[in-house]
XYZ file of C-alpha atoms in Angstrom:
771
model
C 73.021 48.113 61.969
C 70.369 50.523 60.635
C 69.367 53.785 62.301
C 66.802 56.275 61.041
C 68.137 59.840 61.273
C 64.662 61.153 60.498
C 63.260 59.327 63.512
C 66.079 60.717 65.700
C 65.171 64.289 64.731
C 61.516 63.760 65.602
C 62.457 62.677 69.122
C 63.686 66.185 69.981
C 61.395 68.279 72.131
C 61.134 71.817 73.339
C 63.889 71.848 75.938
C 66.422 70.030 73.787
C 66.028 72.648 71.041
C 65.910 75.482 73.528
C 69.011 74.430 75.448
C 71.043 73.471 72.384
C 70.344 76.803 70.709
C 71.023 78.769 73.877
C 74.211 76.825 74.514
C 75.665 77.691 71.100
C 74.586 81.339 71.105
C 75.425 82.040 74.757
C 78.988 80.902 74.113
C 79.313 83.660 71.517
C 77.691 86.124 73.940
C 80.101 85.128 76.697
C 83.009 85.592 74.310
C 81.633 89.037 73.388
C 81.394 89.986 77.061
C 84.895 88.696 77.740
C 86.110 90.666 74.723
C 84.365 93.774 76.035
C 85.931 93.355 79.483
C 89.399 92.809 78.050
C 88.947 95.768 75.701
C 87.999 97.932 78.674
C 91.168 96.863 80.513
C 93.283 97.562 77.438
C 91.703 100.996 76.993
C 92.356 101.817 80.655
C 96.020 100.889 80.228
C 96.223 103.077 77.113
C 94.574 105.956 79.004
C 97.060 105.624 81.863
C 99.972 105.491 79.420
C 98.725 108.554 77.535
C 98.033 110.616 80.650
C 101.306 109.564 82.298
C 103.261 110.616 79.211
C 101.590 114.022 79.183
C 101.950 114.522 82.937
C 105.632 113.563 82.828
C 106.356 116.401 80.423
C 104.180 118.864 82.353
C 105.761 117.721 85.634
C 109.192 118.463 84.207
C 108.164 121.940 82.971
C 106.255 122.941 86.119
C 108.983 121.800 88.505
C 111.522 123.712 86.424
C 109.461 126.884 86.993
C 109.301 126.217 90.733
C 112.987 125.336 90.913
C 113.903 128.623 89.258
C 111.779 130.603 91.721
C 113.031 128.696 94.785
C 116.681 129.027 93.735
C 116.180 132.773 93.229
C 114.597 133.110 96.685
C 117.432 131.163 98.288
C 120.020 133.248 96.475
C 118.329 136.516 97.566
C 118.230 135.341 101.182
C 122.040 135.635 101.173
C 121.964 139.096 99.572
C 124.336 141.498 101.329
C 122.025 144.506 101.112
C 118.996 142.616 102.480
C 121.039 141.228 105.364
C 122.263 144.754 106.156
C 118.882 146.515 105.978
C 116.720 144.004 107.847
C 118.138 144.830 111.296
C 117.286 148.583 111.135
C 114.069 150.184 112.302
C 114.793 153.273 110.221
C 117.084 153.983 107.266
C 119.919 156.514 107.168
C 121.186 158.273 104.064
C 123.818 155.612 103.533
C 121.226 152.848 103.864
C 119.021 154.586 101.303
C 121.836 154.038 98.817
C 121.734 150.324 99.692
C 117.980 150.322 99.020
C 118.630 151.776 95.575
C 121.222 149.100 94.921
C 118.833 146.420 96.242
C 116.096 147.539 93.837
C 118.550 147.207 90.978
C 119.520 143.702 92.102
C 115.865 142.670 92.473
C 115.207 143.958 88.962
C 118.081 141.853 87.619
C 116.638 138.727 89.237
C 113.199 139.554 87.792
C 114.605 139.867 84.280
C 116.236 136.479 84.677
C 112.815 134.843 85.280
C 110.373 135.093 82.357
C 107.398 134.056 84.476
C 107.972 136.614 87.246
C 106.341 140.092 87.261
C 107.573 141.474 90.585
C 109.994 140.774 93.423
C 109.459 142.398 96.808
C 111.140 142.304 100.233
C 109.260 143.136 103.424
C 111.413 144.343 106.374
C 109.618 143.686 109.662
C 111.682 146.069 111.869
C 111.169 149.089 109.603
C 107.764 148.064 108.175
C 109.027 148.814 104.658
C 108.285 147.089 101.339
C 111.058 147.288 98.736
C 110.203 146.005 95.235
C 112.313 145.778 92.106
C 111.206 149.318 91.095
C 109.779 151.041 94.183
C 110.075 151.527 97.953
C 106.993 151.701 100.198
C 107.995 153.507 103.411
C 106.235 152.960 106.697
C 103.796 155.771 106.046
C 102.649 154.327 102.731
C 103.425 150.646 103.277
C 99.704 149.913 103.140
C 99.717 150.732 99.411
C 101.585 147.583 98.412
C 99.080 145.132 99.991
C 96.268 147.212 98.527
C 97.314 146.115 95.033
C 96.208 142.590 95.939
C 93.036 143.614 97.796
C 94.487 143.338 101.324
C 94.848 145.694 104.257
C 98.333 146.047 105.661
C 97.784 143.770 108.662
C 95.842 141.171 106.668
C 98.625 140.964 104.087
C 101.316 140.510 106.738
C 99.250 137.691 108.215
C 98.683 136.264 104.696
C 102.410 135.988 103.922
C 103.187 134.570 107.354
C 104.330 131.030 106.530
C 105.577 128.637 109.232
C 108.599 127.369 107.296
C 111.571 129.032 105.654
C 109.904 128.658 102.248
C 106.300 128.563 101.083
C 103.715 130.009 98.738
C 100.276 131.585 98.729
C 97.610 131.868 96.002
C 95.690 135.106 95.449
C 92.568 134.845 93.274
C 90.347 137.694 92.147
C 87.892 138.240 89.314
C 90.473 139.201 86.735
C 93.557 137.158 87.509
C 95.360 134.733 89.798
C 98.810 135.314 91.322
C 101.193 132.940 93.064
C 103.344 134.473 95.788
C 106.497 132.477 96.638
C 108.013 133.499 99.998
C 111.430 133.031 101.604
C 111.725 133.995 105.310
C 114.937 135.318 106.844
C 115.312 134.909 110.595
C 117.593 136.367 113.218
C 120.295 134.364 114.925
C 118.950 131.023 116.229
C 115.606 131.722 114.467
C 114.285 133.770 117.365
C 112.489 136.370 115.232
C 111.570 136.952 111.624
C 113.482 139.876 110.074
C 112.484 139.846 106.395
C 110.352 138.000 103.851
C 111.274 137.824 100.149
C 108.224 137.653 97.854
C 108.391 136.583 94.189
C 105.108 137.234 92.352
C 104.267 134.881 89.465
C 100.971 135.396 87.578
C 99.331 132.024 87.015
C 98.656 132.873 83.375
C 102.424 132.893 82.702
C 102.601 129.253 83.785
C 99.235 128.245 82.318
C 100.385 129.303 78.838
C 102.433 126.092 78.686
C 99.303 123.936 79.217
C 97.779 122.723 75.955
C 94.128 123.718 75.600
C 91.499 120.992 75.625
C 87.817 121.359 74.789
C 86.543 118.623 77.084
C 89.105 118.010 79.839
C 91.471 119.930 82.055
C 95.064 120.067 83.286
C 95.327 121.727 86.693
C 97.267 122.153 89.938
C 95.772 121.344 93.329
C 97.144 121.804 96.848
C 96.260 120.594 100.330
C 93.857 123.496 100.766
C 91.945 122.131 97.729
C 92.787 125.207 95.664
C 92.686 124.371 91.943
C 94.500 126.262 89.174
C 93.335 125.519 85.611
C 94.708 126.319 82.185
C 93.817 129.771 80.891
C 91.290 128.336 78.392
C 89.584 125.977 80.858
C 87.581 128.364 83.017
C 84.341 126.539 82.197
C 85.626 123.241 83.623
C 83.154 122.797 86.488
C 84.408 119.610 88.167
C 85.643 120.134 91.709
C 88.252 117.812 93.191
C 89.776 117.412 96.617
C 93.465 116.949 97.274
C 92.668 113.625 98.959
C 91.005 112.318 95.768
C 94.458 111.786 94.261
C 95.965 109.034 96.392
C 98.347 107.035 94.225
C 100.469 107.966 91.235
C 100.358 105.807 88.074
C 96.759 104.821 88.782
C 93.552 106.024 87.154
C 90.977 107.805 89.315
C 87.317 107.560 88.272
C 84.854 110.231 89.405
C 81.333 111.262 88.439
C 79.847 114.776 88.449
C 76.497 115.884 86.977
C 76.044 112.474 85.310
C 79.415 112.809 83.566
C 82.180 110.337 84.436
C 85.798 111.528 84.425
C 89.122 109.672 84.252
C 92.004 111.366 86.063
C 95.600 110.833 87.159
C 98.359 112.970 88.701
C 102.038 113.428 89.504
C 103.351 114.859 92.778
C 105.562 117.940 92.587
C 109.003 117.688 94.128
C 108.354 121.083 95.705
C 105.675 122.031 98.211
C 102.363 120.153 98.409
C 101.326 120.619 94.784
C 99.918 117.853 92.592
C 99.795 118.195 88.810
C 96.585 116.580 87.549
C 94.816 115.763 84.300
C 91.090 114.985 84.047
C 89.196 113.896 80.924
C 85.586 112.737 80.348
C 85.418 108.947 80.279
C 83.264 109.071 77.146
C 86.227 110.517 75.234
C 87.953 107.141 75.495
C 85.082 104.664 75.923
C 82.580 105.812 73.281
C 83.205 102.864 70.950
C 83.053 100.401 73.858
C 79.637 101.811 74.834
C 78.387 100.922 71.364
C 79.692 97.378 71.897
C 77.810 97.140 75.202
C 74.559 98.199 73.484
C 75.096 95.619 70.739
C 75.597 92.844 73.331
C 72.348 93.767 75.110
C 70.366 93.806 71.849
C 71.985 90.531 70.811
C 70.984 88.911 74.103
C 67.350 90.026 73.781
C 67.066 88.788 70.196
C 68.723 85.493 71.149
C 66.234 84.794 73.932
C 63.245 85.562 71.690
C 64.512 83.308 68.877
C 65.402 80.499 71.305
C 61.943 80.443 72.899
C 60.268 80.647 69.485
C 62.264 77.758 68.021
C 61.702 75.603 71.088
C 57.926 76.149 71.042
C 57.701 75.566 67.273
C 59.562 72.259 67.234
C 57.967 70.934 70.422
C 54.536 71.543 68.845
C 55.596 70.069 65.509
C 57.525 66.951 66.527
C 55.946 65.543 69.686
C 52.350 64.503 69.005
C 51.856 60.735 69.463
C 48.631 61.367 71.413
C 47.360 63.653 68.666
C 47.980 60.841 66.173
C 45.784 58.545 68.248
C 43.001 61.175 68.400
C 43.274 61.741 64.679
C 42.878 57.976 64.174
C 39.615 57.962 66.161
C 38.238 60.933 64.218
C 39.259 59.498 60.878
C 37.404 56.200 61.378
C 34.362 57.879 62.875
C 33.938 60.349 60.030
C 34.838 58.280 56.981
C 33.708 54.664 57.381
C 32.051 54.249 60.730
C 33.894 50.913 60.952
C 35.342 49.739 64.269
C 38.692 51.331 65.096
C 41.683 49.142 64.184
C 43.190 47.938 67.434
C 46.418 47.110 65.625
C 46.900 50.716 64.570
C 45.873 51.922 68.012
C 48.414 49.574 69.579
C 51.121 50.811 67.175
C 50.554 54.448 68.162
C 50.485 53.585 71.863
C 53.747 51.651 71.502
C 55.218 54.616 69.666
C 54.119 56.878 72.529
C 55.773 54.581 75.063
C 58.972 54.341 72.988
C 59.191 58.109 72.595
C 58.683 58.642 76.326
C 61.367 56.048 77.071
C 63.779 57.654 74.604
C 62.965 61.087 76.008
C 63.692 59.871 79.544
C 67.027 58.339 78.474
C 67.932 61.492 76.531
C 67.212 63.729 79.527
C 69.285 61.529 81.859
C 72.131 61.355 79.346
C 72.063 65.124 78.856
C 72.103 65.663 82.622
C 75.095 63.331 83.051
C 76.966 64.913 80.126
C 76.453 68.414 81.514
C 77.637 67.413 84.990
C 80.710 65.516 83.719
C 81.765 68.012 81.012
C 81.285 71.007 83.303
C 83.484 69.471 85.994
C 86.327 68.088 83.879
C 86.570 71.335 81.846
C 86.563 73.548 84.928
C 83.212 75.262 84.305
C 82.293 74.399 87.879
C 84.189 72.796 90.766
C 81.305 71.383 92.791
C 82.019 67.645 92.931
C 78.803 67.109 94.918
C 76.808 67.905 91.743
C 78.671 65.197 89.830
C 78.383 62.707 92.665
C 74.640 63.325 93.090
C 74.007 63.069 89.327
C 75.883 59.783 88.954
C 74.318 58.150 92.018
C 70.690 59.170 91.394
C 70.297 58.295 87.715
C 69.607 54.877 86.201
C 71.409 55.870 83.001
C 74.829 54.884 84.360
C 76.191 51.964 86.353
C 79.453 53.688 87.250
C 80.610 53.392 90.882
C 83.030 55.604 92.820
C 85.752 53.001 92.874
C 88.771 52.115 90.752
C 88.139 53.564 87.300
C 89.860 54.651 84.086
C 88.697 57.554 81.903
C 88.956 57.134 78.116
C 88.675 59.605 75.224
C 87.921 58.249 71.730
C 88.430 60.277 68.527
C 88.205 59.551 64.798
C 91.435 60.044 62.880
C 90.203 60.504 59.287
C 86.438 60.560 58.754
C 86.836 61.397 55.055
C 87.785 57.737 54.387
C 84.700 56.389 56.149
C 82.492 54.146 54.006
C 79.412 56.102 55.084
C 80.573 59.161 53.124
C 79.854 58.947 49.392
C 80.626 62.574 48.500
C 82.080 65.640 50.193
C 78.936 67.644 50.876
C 78.882 69.380 54.222
C 75.342 68.225 54.894
C 76.228 64.546 54.503
C 79.344 64.839 56.669
C 77.271 66.435 59.437
C 74.721 63.608 59.230
C 77.519 61.019 59.265
C 78.968 62.498 62.447
C 75.537 62.302 64.037
C 75.151 58.720 62.830
C 78.612 57.756 64.108
C 77.612 59.034 67.545
C 74.743 56.564 67.743
C 76.773 53.739 66.188
C 79.454 54.218 68.834
C 76.818 54.104 71.572
C 75.347 50.852 70.237
C 78.750 49.199 69.757
C 79.945 50.403 73.164
C 76.785 49.156 74.910
C 77.118 45.741 73.275
C 80.851 45.105 73.636
C 81.863 47.127 76.747
C 79.007 48.165 79.035
C 77.606 44.645 78.904
C 80.772 43.526 80.751
C 81.855 46.526 82.827
C 80.226 49.129 85.044
C 80.564 52.567 83.563
C 79.054 55.367 81.499
C 79.371 56.921 78.052
C 78.852 60.567 77.057
C 79.809 62.921 74.253
C 81.787 66.117 74.909
C 82.475 68.478 71.995
C 82.379 65.647 69.461
C 84.725 63.412 71.517
C 83.444 60.187 73.048
C 84.218 60.078 76.759
C 83.662 56.862 78.697
C 84.574 55.870 82.242
C 84.868 52.232 83.279
C 85.309 50.527 86.623
C 88.190 48.061 86.530
C 89.672 45.527 88.955
C 93.274 44.315 89.168
C 92.555 40.934 87.589
C 90.961 42.422 84.490
C 93.830 44.860 84.140
C 96.518 42.211 84.629
C 94.919 39.866 82.112
C 94.493 42.743 79.633
C 90.812 41.846 79.313
C 89.702 45.472 79.089
C 92.442 46.336 76.596
C 91.416 43.446 74.347
C 87.744 44.415 74.446
C 88.489 48.043 73.534
C 90.821 46.987 70.730
C 88.028 44.764 69.416
C 85.783 47.823 69.146
C 88.492 49.726 67.255
C 89.035 46.732 64.986
C 85.301 46.531 64.212
C 85.297 50.195 63.158
C 88.211 49.630 60.792
C 86.707 46.511 59.208
C 83.094 47.635 58.998
C 83.479 51.368 58.292
C 87.148 51.793 57.191
C 87.493 54.307 60.040
C 90.524 54.612 62.302
C 89.701 55.322 65.916
C 92.221 56.275 68.602
C 91.436 55.782 72.295
C 93.450 57.483 75.079
C 93.252 56.131 78.634
C 94.133 57.808 81.933
C 95.779 56.316 84.993
C 93.625 54.418 87.522
C 91.769 56.709 89.948
C 89.524 55.951 92.924
C 87.432 59.085 93.561
C 85.226 61.341 91.475
C 87.304 64.267 92.749
C 90.058 63.105 90.362
C 87.876 63.215 87.225
C 89.493 66.447 86.046
C 92.962 64.979 86.530
C 91.951 61.824 84.658
C 90.480 63.907 81.808
C 93.692 65.939 81.540
C 95.775 62.767 81.454
C 93.716 61.313 78.613
C 93.822 64.659 76.753
C 97.603 64.754 77.050
C 97.803 61.238 75.639
C 95.772 62.426 72.627
C 98.043 65.433 72.083
C 101.113 63.293 72.512
C 99.839 60.718 70.006
C 99.130 63.393 67.377
C 102.663 64.804 67.766
C 104.875 61.783 68.517
C 102.633 58.724 68.227
C 102.448 55.721 65.957
C 99.492 55.820 63.524
C 98.950 52.067 63.969
C 98.213 52.397 67.698
C 94.544 52.204 68.694
C 94.800 52.395 72.497
C 97.436 54.084 74.673
C 97.365 54.534 78.457
C 98.839 57.529 80.217
C 101.401 55.565 82.239
C 102.640 53.851 79.046
C 103.267 57.085 77.152
C 106.520 58.222 78.754
C 109.404 57.185 76.495
C 112.363 58.651 78.324
C 113.186 60.242 81.674
C 115.283 63.374 81.681
C 116.647 65.860 84.168
C 113.868 68.277 83.324
C 115.217 71.289 85.202
C 118.666 70.989 83.680
C 117.123 70.510 80.234
C 115.116 73.713 80.640
C 118.176 75.730 81.716
C 120.117 74.372 78.750
C 117.286 75.343 76.393
C 117.246 78.936 77.699
C 121.045 79.162 77.380
C 120.827 77.894 73.799
C 118.112 80.459 73.048
C 120.473 83.225 74.168
C 123.281 81.747 72.073
C 120.974 81.630 69.061
C 120.070 85.295 69.554
C 123.730 86.349 69.821
C 124.673 84.356 66.711
C 121.902 86.052 64.724
C 122.918 89.503 66.003
C 126.528 88.764 65.042
C 125.258 87.641 61.587
C 126.786 84.169 62.048
C 123.865 82.579 60.239
C 125.554 79.243 59.454
C 126.356 78.620 63.124
C 122.865 79.789 64.090
C 121.334 77.259 61.687
C 123.449 74.452 63.169
C 122.455 75.429 66.721
C 118.751 75.584 65.795
C 118.917 72.076 64.299
C 120.707 70.802 67.413
C 118.122 72.384 69.746
C 115.209 70.752 67.913
C 116.938 67.363 68.050
C 117.993 67.509 71.708
C 115.683 69.903 73.556
C 112.228 68.432 72.839
C 111.106 65.988 75.537
C 109.525 62.717 74.441
C 107.332 62.403 77.489
C 103.553 62.853 77.576
C 103.755 64.763 80.857
C 105.815 67.485 79.156
C 103.869 67.877 75.919
C 102.982 71.487 76.772
C 106.678 72.263 77.303
C 107.400 71.116 73.738
C 104.703 73.413 72.361
C 105.964 76.361 74.445
C 109.510 75.763 73.249
C 108.456 75.833 69.609
C 106.684 79.155 70.100
C 109.592 80.473 72.195
C 112.072 79.731 69.419
C 109.907 81.547 66.882
C 109.550 84.501 69.253
C 113.333 84.660 69.792
C 113.876 84.821 66.029
C 111.252 87.577 65.667
C 112.798 89.626 68.515
C 116.183 89.357 66.844
C 114.641 90.401 63.526
C 113.210 93.517 65.190
C 116.500 94.391 66.961
C 118.695 93.939 63.880
C 116.488 95.493 61.205
C 115.373 98.196 63.647
C 111.657 98.038 62.878
C 108.688 95.826 63.609
C 107.374 94.794 60.184
C 103.959 93.438 61.212
C 102.866 93.008 57.576
C 105.847 90.766 56.839
C 105.228 88.673 59.976
C 101.532 88.375 59.099
C 102.305 87.247 55.535
C 104.729 84.675 56.922
C 101.718 82.815 58.470
C 104.029 81.058 60.897
C 101.320 80.115 63.397
C 99.055 78.720 60.684
C 101.870 76.567 59.297
C 102.894 75.438 62.795
C 99.354 74.283 63.591
C 99.408 72.137 60.427
C 102.406 70.204 61.753
C 101.082 66.903 63.111
C 104.437 65.312 63.903
C 107.845 66.303 65.215
C 109.403 65.991 61.776
C 106.768 68.284 60.291
C 107.377 70.785 63.119
C 111.127 70.737 62.391
C 110.449 71.397 58.714
C 108.189 74.359 59.523
C 110.774 75.796 61.940
C 113.526 75.557 59.311
C 111.341 77.199 56.647
C 110.508 80.088 58.999
C 114.184 80.451 59.954
C 115.323 80.573 56.312
C 112.614 83.112 55.425
C 113.639 85.446 58.235
C 117.370 85.120 57.530
C 116.725 86.153 53.928
C 114.598 89.061 55.108
C 117.308 90.209 57.542
C 120.002 90.163 54.858
C 117.863 92.133 52.385
C 116.655 94.769 54.862
C 119.735 95.604 56.949
C 120.380 99.337 56.752
C 122.644 101.933 58.312
C 119.824 103.508 60.326
C 120.099 103.589 64.104
C 118.755 100.434 65.817
C 115.751 100.922 68.086
C 117.627 99.600 71.120
C 120.103 102.538 71.032
C 117.382 104.836 72.416
C 116.444 102.111 74.940
C 120.064 102.143 76.192
C 120.051 105.944 76.484
C 116.794 105.868 78.470
C 118.092 103.042 80.673
C 121.266 104.986 81.530
C 119.241 108.132 82.298
C 117.121 106.131 84.765
C 119.853 104.030 86.426
C 123.073 106.111 86.333
C 122.925 106.415 90.160
C 123.498 102.649 90.423
C 127.195 102.156 91.221
C 127.144 98.776 89.410
C 125.963 100.255 86.095
C 128.370 99.474 83.256
C 128.364 98.200 79.681
C 128.290 94.586 80.869
C 125.124 94.977 82.969
C 123.435 96.889 80.133
C 124.290 94.142 77.612
C 122.902 91.513 80.005
C 119.732 93.556 80.468
C 119.284 93.739 76.675
C 120.246 90.057 76.366
C 122.772 91.075 73.688
C 126.448 90.555 72.956
C 128.667 92.968 74.953
C 131.094 93.857 72.143
C 128.226 94.332 69.670
C 126.445 96.723 72.063
C 129.586 98.816 72.640
C 130.608 98.896 68.974
C 127.164 99.765 67.636
C 126.470 102.401 70.317
C 129.697 104.281 69.520
C 128.985 104.041 65.788
C 125.575 105.719 66.059
C 126.023 108.019 69.097
C 129.590 109.172 68.498
C 131.182 108.162 71.777
C 131.455 104.939 73.746
C 128.852 103.770 76.232
C 131.199 104.155 79.240
C 131.773 107.819 78.361
C 128.014 108.343 78.078
C 127.447 106.895 81.573
C 130.104 109.215 83.062
C 128.652 112.221 81.197
C 125.183 111.628 82.649
C 126.595 111.215 86.153
C 128.688 114.380 85.860
C 125.692 116.376 84.653
C 123.817 115.509 87.871
C 127.021 115.992 89.875
C 127.379 119.612 88.720
C 123.745 120.309 89.495
C 124.204 119.071 93.065
C 127.439 120.980 93.563
C 125.740 124.180 92.379
C 122.990 123.539 94.943
C 125.586 123.402 97.733
C 126.040 119.637 98.238
C 129.398 118.316 99.439
C 131.738 116.356 97.144
C 131.363 113.206 99.277
C 127.547 113.297 99.294
C 127.500 114.040 95.582
C 129.730 111.065 94.776
C 127.429 108.658 96.623
C 124.312 110.205 95.062
C 125.424 109.841 91.422
C 126.755 106.288 91.614
C 130.502 106.528 92.449
C 132.024 104.408 95.192
C 133.801 107.309 96.915
C 134.857 110.935 96.475
C 138.301 109.939 95.113
C 136.694 108.200 92.149
C 134.502 111.234 91.494
C 137.473 113.621 91.643
C 139.445 111.486 89.174
C 136.558 111.156 86.692
C 135.507 114.808 87.084
C 138.989 116.077 86.318
C 139.330 113.713 83.349
C 136.181 115.012 81.659
C 135.944 118.604 82.993
C 139.629 119.536 83.420
C 139.148 120.717 87.027
C 138.271 119.073 90.355
C 134.752 119.132 91.842
C 135.977 121.445 94.608
C 137.295 123.952 92.069
C 134.021 123.798 90.156
C 132.056 124.428 93.346
C 134.238 127.423 94.300
C 133.884 128.909 90.814
C 130.091 128.565 91.027
C 129.932 130.267 94.428
C 132.124 133.118 93.170
C 129.804 133.708 90.230
C 126.789 133.829 92.544
C 128.445 136.383 94.847
C 129.443 138.529 91.919
């Protein structure tokens, strides 16, 4: 069998070069675009994480300011002097002494709040303002509102809030003040008697906001009032309260051709939202460069593709020009009659090239339709059905069929290769493609209806088959004959994987996956002497798959606990047992075997990180575990790789163990801080959450923190308990809120750790406040 590669190259025309070049390059472009999209998603997640971290800290600080002011207002609302003075329309000499005492008390509260500059009380019946250092009588009560640019009546209307508590914002050219009000009403809330006003300059709060040259941290309320940091006055973006709809999500806006990325956290008090807004370009500048590169790459690709296609179509497809040149040559040189033999040769060449071109186009069309469908590039079966029924290239019918995939096992031993040059190997692969087509046409397609195409270097052929041919093994014998010819003639092993029998083109993808699984199975479990294996013949054993999976996960946890407990000998025995018993010798579960190998490696790496207390990426990279695993072409080789990786990591663990605090200690502390209100929280649930040994968690936590984990849980609960009791909550409500089953349990634990009962603590707190 002799085929001219030079002649094959000359049969290529414009569209074959154009499409082949575009196909290769567009794949890289698609990968670039996918990479860009994924990078954008990753950047957005990093932005959200960064902004959330910053807002969490700011949220904590800001709410602490508000809590201090609100608690002070609430405490003043119970002040004895205020409650005595607010009922009077005029003040006697004795009441003037109370005013003096009230000013002193207001001054004490002011000194206790760093952010506050003034505390005032307005008495409605007497129309008096009393501040921490001055009294504004009825005759001069207009002077106090004047400080803020208000008339007397306008100011009274300004501080008129509908609820017991509230705030107002006063902005002028020089500064911004926040006024926090607490109303005091008469019996049954029939009339308002007094309003307590705590004045907080915004700059005192804004000092805690880190300055930023390009973005802004600000407050916003339902009236769309925005308060920026003291160094961000030139931030010109205007937001609405309704723009911030969901926490823990990024908000994208555009103003004056500048895009911004924002997020927020809702205050626990009032209607305030704490927001952060940064220009999108701050985060996405490098990605914009990538987008520009992709566009330039696409333009250059299209220009080169069109140029190459035109060049080779002009150069390689000129049988008619050869005929014209023949006429001109004889006319100019000899004047002799034109040789009809040579003319006939060129005309036959023209006909042959047109025939080959027609076959090539049909084959390419069939290959594109088949490969696109079986690989999931498109799901339109009507395209496949129309292509297969309208072309003369194939005789396949939509009836009982089997899909086969044929691959070469070791091309380096092929007789066609005389040296190891890359150029010759590439030409041999091209030659083998045409040899396979010729052999297949002669030995298979001459007997069966079907088609042959090439997908990514793998020969795919589909054959119609009837029950008699299958029962008599006629098809199997014919295919084995082809494989035998390859071995004898070319010293080349060929493996052919066959699917189950299918009846409709809709099942082509399923058939392709079955044949692919047979190939994977053969490379991992198979016998090298096998040339043809069908999907339904590949299953070697039937197992209770669900039970097997549960057992594997349980063994993974046991392996982790053995490594944490430094029982390396037992861990090694368990690993060997898992590899012998847990891998499923069934083609349908080949992917499970691969996942289990990677899962075992991941479990060992997680344990390495937890024990050593650091994630040594350089060590893991130098280990080259994935590269070595991919080299394993059998189960025995995979076991060997797993054992080598295990031994390497065990040695690394033993040489790197230190007395430093494990990373998971801080994870436990954070977990307790977030879940201490859960009545079921204990050391057992925490150990299960960490997937670690209970005694190891308790022992290690006490070693590094100084007290046991149970004590730490109670301490966190009691901290919140005291805060609630100070705020006036009952013992019963407090017990339920911090995670205790009932008030009796809280009383017992509280007395054990604090030395007194919750009731005694609450009484002591109230006495201090009254004093």
